[in-house]
GROMACS .gro file of C-alpha atoms in nm:
model
  209
    1UNK     CA    1  -6.699  -3.126 -10.591
    2UNK     CA    2  -6.401  -3.103 -10.827
    3UNK     CA    3  -6.390  -2.723 -10.800
    4UNK     CA    4  -6.463  -2.700 -10.426
    5UNK     CA    5  -6.210  -2.946 -10.288
    6UNK     CA    6  -5.891  -2.790 -10.428
    7UNK     CA    7  -5.989  -2.460 -10.265
    8UNK     CA    8  -5.974  -2.630  -9.925
    9UNK     CA    9  -5.602  -2.691  -9.967
   10UNK     CA   10  -5.539  -2.320  -9.919
   11UNK     CA   11  -5.715  -2.305  -9.583
   12UNK     CA   12  -5.550  -2.376  -9.245
   13UNK     CA   13  -5.833  -2.611  -9.149
   14UNK     CA   14  -5.852  -2.777  -8.811
   15UNK     CA   15  -6.178  -2.961  -8.878
   16UNK     CA   16  -6.329  -3.103  -9.195
   17UNK     CA   17  -6.661  -3.288  -9.217
   18UNK     CA   18  -6.766  -3.423  -9.557
   19UNK     CA   19  -7.095  -3.605  -9.612
   20UNK     CA   20  -7.105  -3.774  -9.951
   21UNK     CA   21  -7.352  -4.048  -9.860
   22UNK     CA   22  -7.578  -4.173 -10.137
   23UNK     CA   23  -7.344  -4.013 -10.391
   24UNK     CA   24  -7.421  -4.130 -10.740
   25UNK     CA   25  -7.056  -4.122 -10.837
   26UNK     CA   26  -6.722  -4.103 -10.661
   27UNK     CA   27  -6.550  -3.991 -10.980
   28UNK     CA   28  -6.395  -3.703 -10.788
   29UNK     CA   29  -6.208  -3.940 -10.558
   30UNK     CA   30  -5.867  -3.850 -10.702
   31UNK     CA   31  -5.937  -3.483 -10.631
   32UNK     CA   32  -6.052  -3.574 -10.281
   33UNK     CA   33  -5.739  -3.779 -10.213
   34UNK     CA   34  -5.502  -3.511 -10.339
   35UNK     CA   35  -5.676  -3.246 -10.132
   36UNK     CA   36  -5.670  -3.450  -9.811
   37UNK     CA   37  -5.298  -3.508  -9.844
   38UNK     CA   38  -5.241  -3.132  -9.814
   39UNK     CA   39  -5.452  -3.082  -9.499
   40UNK     CA   40  -5.188  -3.180  -9.247
   41UNK     CA   41  -5.323  -2.938  -8.984
   42UNK     CA   42  -5.651  -3.128  -8.945
   43UNK     CA   43  -5.728  -3.244  -8.593
   44UNK     CA   44  -6.085  -3.362  -8.667
   45UNK     CA   45  -6.192  -3.536  -8.986
   46UNK     CA   46  -6.526  -3.689  -9.089
   47UNK     CA   47  -6.592  -3.859  -9.421
   48UNK     CA   48  -6.930  -4.023  -9.474
   49UNK     CA   49  -6.961  -4.231  -9.790
   50UNK     CA   50  -7.246  -4.450  -9.666
   51UNK     CA   51  -7.464  -4.603  -9.937
   52UNK     CA   52  -7.227  -4.486 -10.208
   53UNK     CA   53  -7.255  -4.790 -10.432
   54UNK     CA   54  -6.989  -4.665 -10.671
   55UNK     CA   55  -6.709  -4.674 -10.411
   56UNK     CA   56  -6.482  -4.953 -10.532
   57UNK     CA   57  -6.234  -5.167 -10.342
   58UNK     CA   58  -5.953  -4.948 -10.477
   59UNK     CA   59  -6.137  -4.628 -10.381
   60UNK     CA   60  -6.183  -4.754 -10.025
   61UNK     CA   61  -5.819  -4.853  -9.994
   62UNK     CA   62  -5.687  -4.525 -10.132
   63UNK     CA   63  -5.918  -4.317  -9.914
   64UNK     CA   64  -5.810  -4.479  -9.588
   65UNK     CA   65  -5.449  -4.458  -9.704
   66UNK     CA   66  -5.472  -4.076  -9.688
   67UNK     CA   67  -5.494  -4.101  -9.307
   68UNK     CA   68  -5.117  -4.137  -9.305
   69UNK     CA   69  -5.094  -3.777  -9.436
   70UNK     CA   70  -5.289  -3.636  -9.139
   71UNK     CA   71  -5.044  -3.661  -8.846
   72UNK     CA   72  -5.232  -3.422  -8.617
   73UNK     CA   73  -5.562  -3.613  -8.610
   74UNK     CA   74  -5.735  -3.636  -8.275
   75UNK     CA   75  -6.085  -3.725  -8.394
   76UNK     CA   76  -6.163  -3.953  -8.688
   77UNK     CA   77  -6.503  -4.059  -8.823
   78UNK     CA   78  -6.534  -4.274  -9.133
   79UNK     CA   79  -6.865  -4.394  -9.276
   80UNK     CA   80  -6.860  -4.675  -9.530
   81UNK     CA   81  -7.198  -4.820  -9.438
   82UNK     CA   82  -7.342  -5.040  -9.713
   83UNK     CA   83  -7.035  -4.988  -9.932
   84UNK     CA   84  -7.021  -5.347 -10.052
   85UNK     CA   85  -6.667  -5.314 -10.183
   86UNK     CA   86  -6.518  -5.207  -9.849
   87UNK     CA   87  -6.323  -5.518  -9.751
   88UNK     CA   88  -6.056  -5.638  -9.510
   89UNK     CA   89  -5.782  -5.495  -9.731
   90UNK     CA   90  -5.897  -5.139  -9.663
   91UNK     CA   91  -5.958  -5.204  -9.293
   92UNK     CA   92  -5.611  -5.354  -9.252
   93UNK     CA   93  -5.455  -5.051  -9.421
   94UNK     CA   94  -5.652  -4.817  -9.194
   95UNK     CA   95  -5.548  -5.020  -8.890
   96UNK     CA   96  -5.182  -4.992  -8.988
   97UNK     CA   97  -5.206  -4.613  -9.005
   98UNK     CA   98  -5.400  -4.589  -8.680
   99UNK     CA   99  -5.112  -4.749  -8.493
  100UNK     CA  100  -4.896  -4.446  -8.570
  101UNK     CA  101  -5.162  -4.190  -8.473
  102UNK     CA  102  -5.095  -4.154  -8.103
  103UNK     CA  103  -5.312  -3.841  -8.062
  104UNK     CA  104  -5.648  -3.996  -8.158
  105UNK     CA  105  -5.891  -3.994  -7.866
  106UNK     CA  106  -6.216  -4.030  -8.063
  107UNK     CA  107  -6.265  -4.298  -8.329
  108UNK     CA  108  -6.592  -4.374  -8.505
  109UNK     CA  109  -6.616  -4.635  -8.781
  110UNK     CA  110  -6.949  -4.709  -8.949
  111UNK     CA  111  -6.893  -5.030  -9.142
  112UNK     CA  112  -7.238  -5.191  -9.144
  113UNK     CA  113  -7.322  -5.384  -9.458
  114UNK     CA  114  -6.960  -5.403  -9.577
  115UNK     CA  115  -6.754  -5.713  -9.660
  116UNK     CA  116  -6.540  -5.689  -9.346
  117UNK     CA  117  -6.457  -6.023  -9.179
  118UNK     CA  118  -6.285  -6.141  -8.861
  119UNK     CA  119  -5.944  -6.098  -9.027
  120UNK     CA  120  -6.000  -5.727  -9.074
  121UNK     CA  121  -6.129  -5.693  -8.719
  122UNK     CA  122  -5.818  -5.868  -8.589
  123UNK     CA  123  -5.605  -5.592  -8.743
  124UNK     CA  124  -5.832  -5.319  -8.605
  125UNK     CA  125  -5.824  -5.471  -8.257
  126UNK     CA  126  -5.444  -5.464  -8.261
  127UNK     CA  127  -5.452  -5.097  -8.362
  128UNK     CA  128  -5.695  -5.009  -8.083
  129UNK     CA  129  -5.452  -5.150  -7.829
  130UNK     CA  130  -5.197  -4.892  -7.942
  131UNK     CA  131  -5.435  -4.595  -7.924
  132UNK     CA  132  -5.350  -4.522  -7.562
  133UNK     CA  133  -5.537  -4.190  -7.561
  134UNK     CA  134  -5.866  -4.326  -7.696
  135UNK     CA  135  -6.167  -4.226  -7.487
  136UNK     CA  136  -6.455  -4.256  -7.734
  137UNK     CA  137  -6.494  -4.558  -7.962
  138UNK     CA  138  -6.794  -4.620  -8.187
  139UNK     CA  139  -6.793  -4.923  -8.418
  140UNK     CA  140  -7.094  -5.048  -8.614
  141UNK     CA  141  -7.057  -5.380  -8.794
  142UNK     CA  142  -7.419  -5.479  -8.847
  143UNK     CA  143  -7.502  -5.717  -9.133
  144UNK     CA  144  -7.139  -5.822  -9.182
  145UNK     CA  145  -6.968  -6.162  -9.164
  146UNK     CA  146  -6.822  -6.097  -8.820
  147UNK     CA  147  -6.833  -6.407  -8.600
  148UNK     CA  148  -6.765  -6.492  -8.237
  149UNK     CA  149  -6.393  -6.479  -8.312
  150UNK     CA  150  -6.413  -6.120  -8.430
  151UNK     CA  151  -6.599  -6.022  -8.114
  152UNK     CA  152  -6.330  -6.194  -7.910
  153UNK     CA  153  -6.056  -5.995  -8.085
  154UNK     CA  154  -6.232  -5.669  -7.998
  155UNK     CA  155  -6.309  -5.769  -7.641
  156UNK     CA  156  -5.947  -5.861  -7.574
  157UNK     CA  157  -5.827  -5.535  -7.723
  158UNK     CA  158  -6.073  -5.314  -7.537
  159UNK     CA  159  -5.982  -5.480  -7.211
  160UNK     CA  160  -5.656  -5.283  -7.223
  161UNK     CA  161  -5.810  -4.942  -7.306
  162UNK     CA  162  -5.781  -4.786  -6.964
  163UNK     CA  163  -5.890  -4.434  -7.069
  164UNK     CA  164  -6.206  -4.538  -7.256
  165UNK     CA  165  -6.514  -4.351  -7.129
  166UNK     CA  166  -6.764  -4.406  -7.413
  167UNK     CA  167  -6.809  -4.730  -7.603
  168UNK     CA  168  -7.065  -4.830  -7.865
  169UNK     CA  169  -7.049  -5.160  -8.052
  170UNK     CA  170  -7.318  -5.244  -8.306
  171UNK     CA  171  -7.359  -5.601  -8.434
  172UNK     CA  172  -7.723  -5.600  -8.545
  173UNK     CA  173  -7.782  -5.858  -8.814
  174UNK     CA  174  -7.450  -6.039  -8.769
  175UNK     CA  175  -7.581  -6.392  -8.804
  176UNK     CA  176  -7.248  -6.560  -8.732
  177UNK     CA  177  -7.233  -6.428  -8.375
  178UNK     CA  178  -7.356  -6.691  -8.130
  179UNK     CA  179  -7.348  -6.760  -7.758
  180UNK     CA  180  -6.971  -6.724  -7.732
  181UNK     CA  181  -6.978  -6.377  -7.887
  182UNK     CA  182  -7.265  -6.267  -7.664
  183UNK     CA  183  -7.071  -6.391  -7.361
  184UNK     CA  184  -6.766  -6.192  -7.470
  185UNK     CA  185  -6.980  -5.876  -7.499
  186UNK     CA  186  -7.141  -5.935  -7.161
  187UNK     CA  187  -6.803  -5.977  -6.996
  188UNK     CA  188  -6.685  -5.657  -7.163
  189UNK     CA  189  -6.990  -5.470  -7.032
  190UNK     CA  190  -6.923  -5.598  -6.682
  191UNK     CA  191  -6.562  -5.487  -6.708
  192UNK     CA  192  -6.661  -5.129  -6.788
  193UNK     CA  193  -6.950  -5.096  -6.543
  194UNK     CA  194  -6.795  -5.274  -6.245
  195UNK     CA  195  -6.496  -5.175  -6.028
  196UNK     CA  196  -6.173  -5.254  -6.205
  197UNK     CA  197  -5.908  -5.462  -6.027
  198UNK     CA  198  -5.680  -5.166  -6.096
  199UNK     CA  199  -5.918  -4.923  -5.925
  200UNK     CA  200  -6.157  -5.062  -5.666
  201UNK     CA  201  -6.293  -4.716  -5.585
  202UNK     CA  202  -6.483  -4.657  -5.907
  203UNK     CA  203  -6.592  -4.829  -6.226
  204UNK     CA  204  -6.418  -4.795  -6.562
  205UNK     CA  205  -6.726  -4.614  -6.694
  206UNK     CA  206  -7.019  -4.433  -6.531
  207UNK     CA  207  -7.289  -4.678  -6.423
  208UNK     CA  208  -7.524  -4.525  -6.682
  209UNK     CA  209  -7.290  -4.605  -6.974
   0.00000   0.00000   0.00000
């Protein structure tokens, strides 16, 4: 890892997909961060750290902070599934950077089993409202402390995403989501599969979505 990553800095990369899931150690995180900061030509970036138990709160924060160094991003996929030290602090930092990335049309965040709460989701929902080009959004939050309020934040935000064509929300195992949250999700589904008040001729999404 430590010898491979610096070599990437010399390449005019457009896409970079790194799968480091189940990594025993993230000791090379400083090398990873320094390398990412040099790849300003990237338009598509994937980093999967799922099940990496050694990813600390500081690691998570610093990793998402590198997004600010990638101004050309159009597609972003981040996997922190089961990283128990990924918390609202990191999600809020990511959300702040997302608001300045106007080119992103595909966003995938795998945050199942993390320590994210409604406060972090509130920040993410605000960022989504500013991603006017977003067409594909995939968010998995299973087995987190998200409640009805977090679902409401997302539903309100996604209601304004007029270009969205693919949507996946995963809340499996979120025990704090009750009837209110389910109702919010149902209303969101109806919004995207029924004719919009802004366009009575067709639905916001294909009927099979």
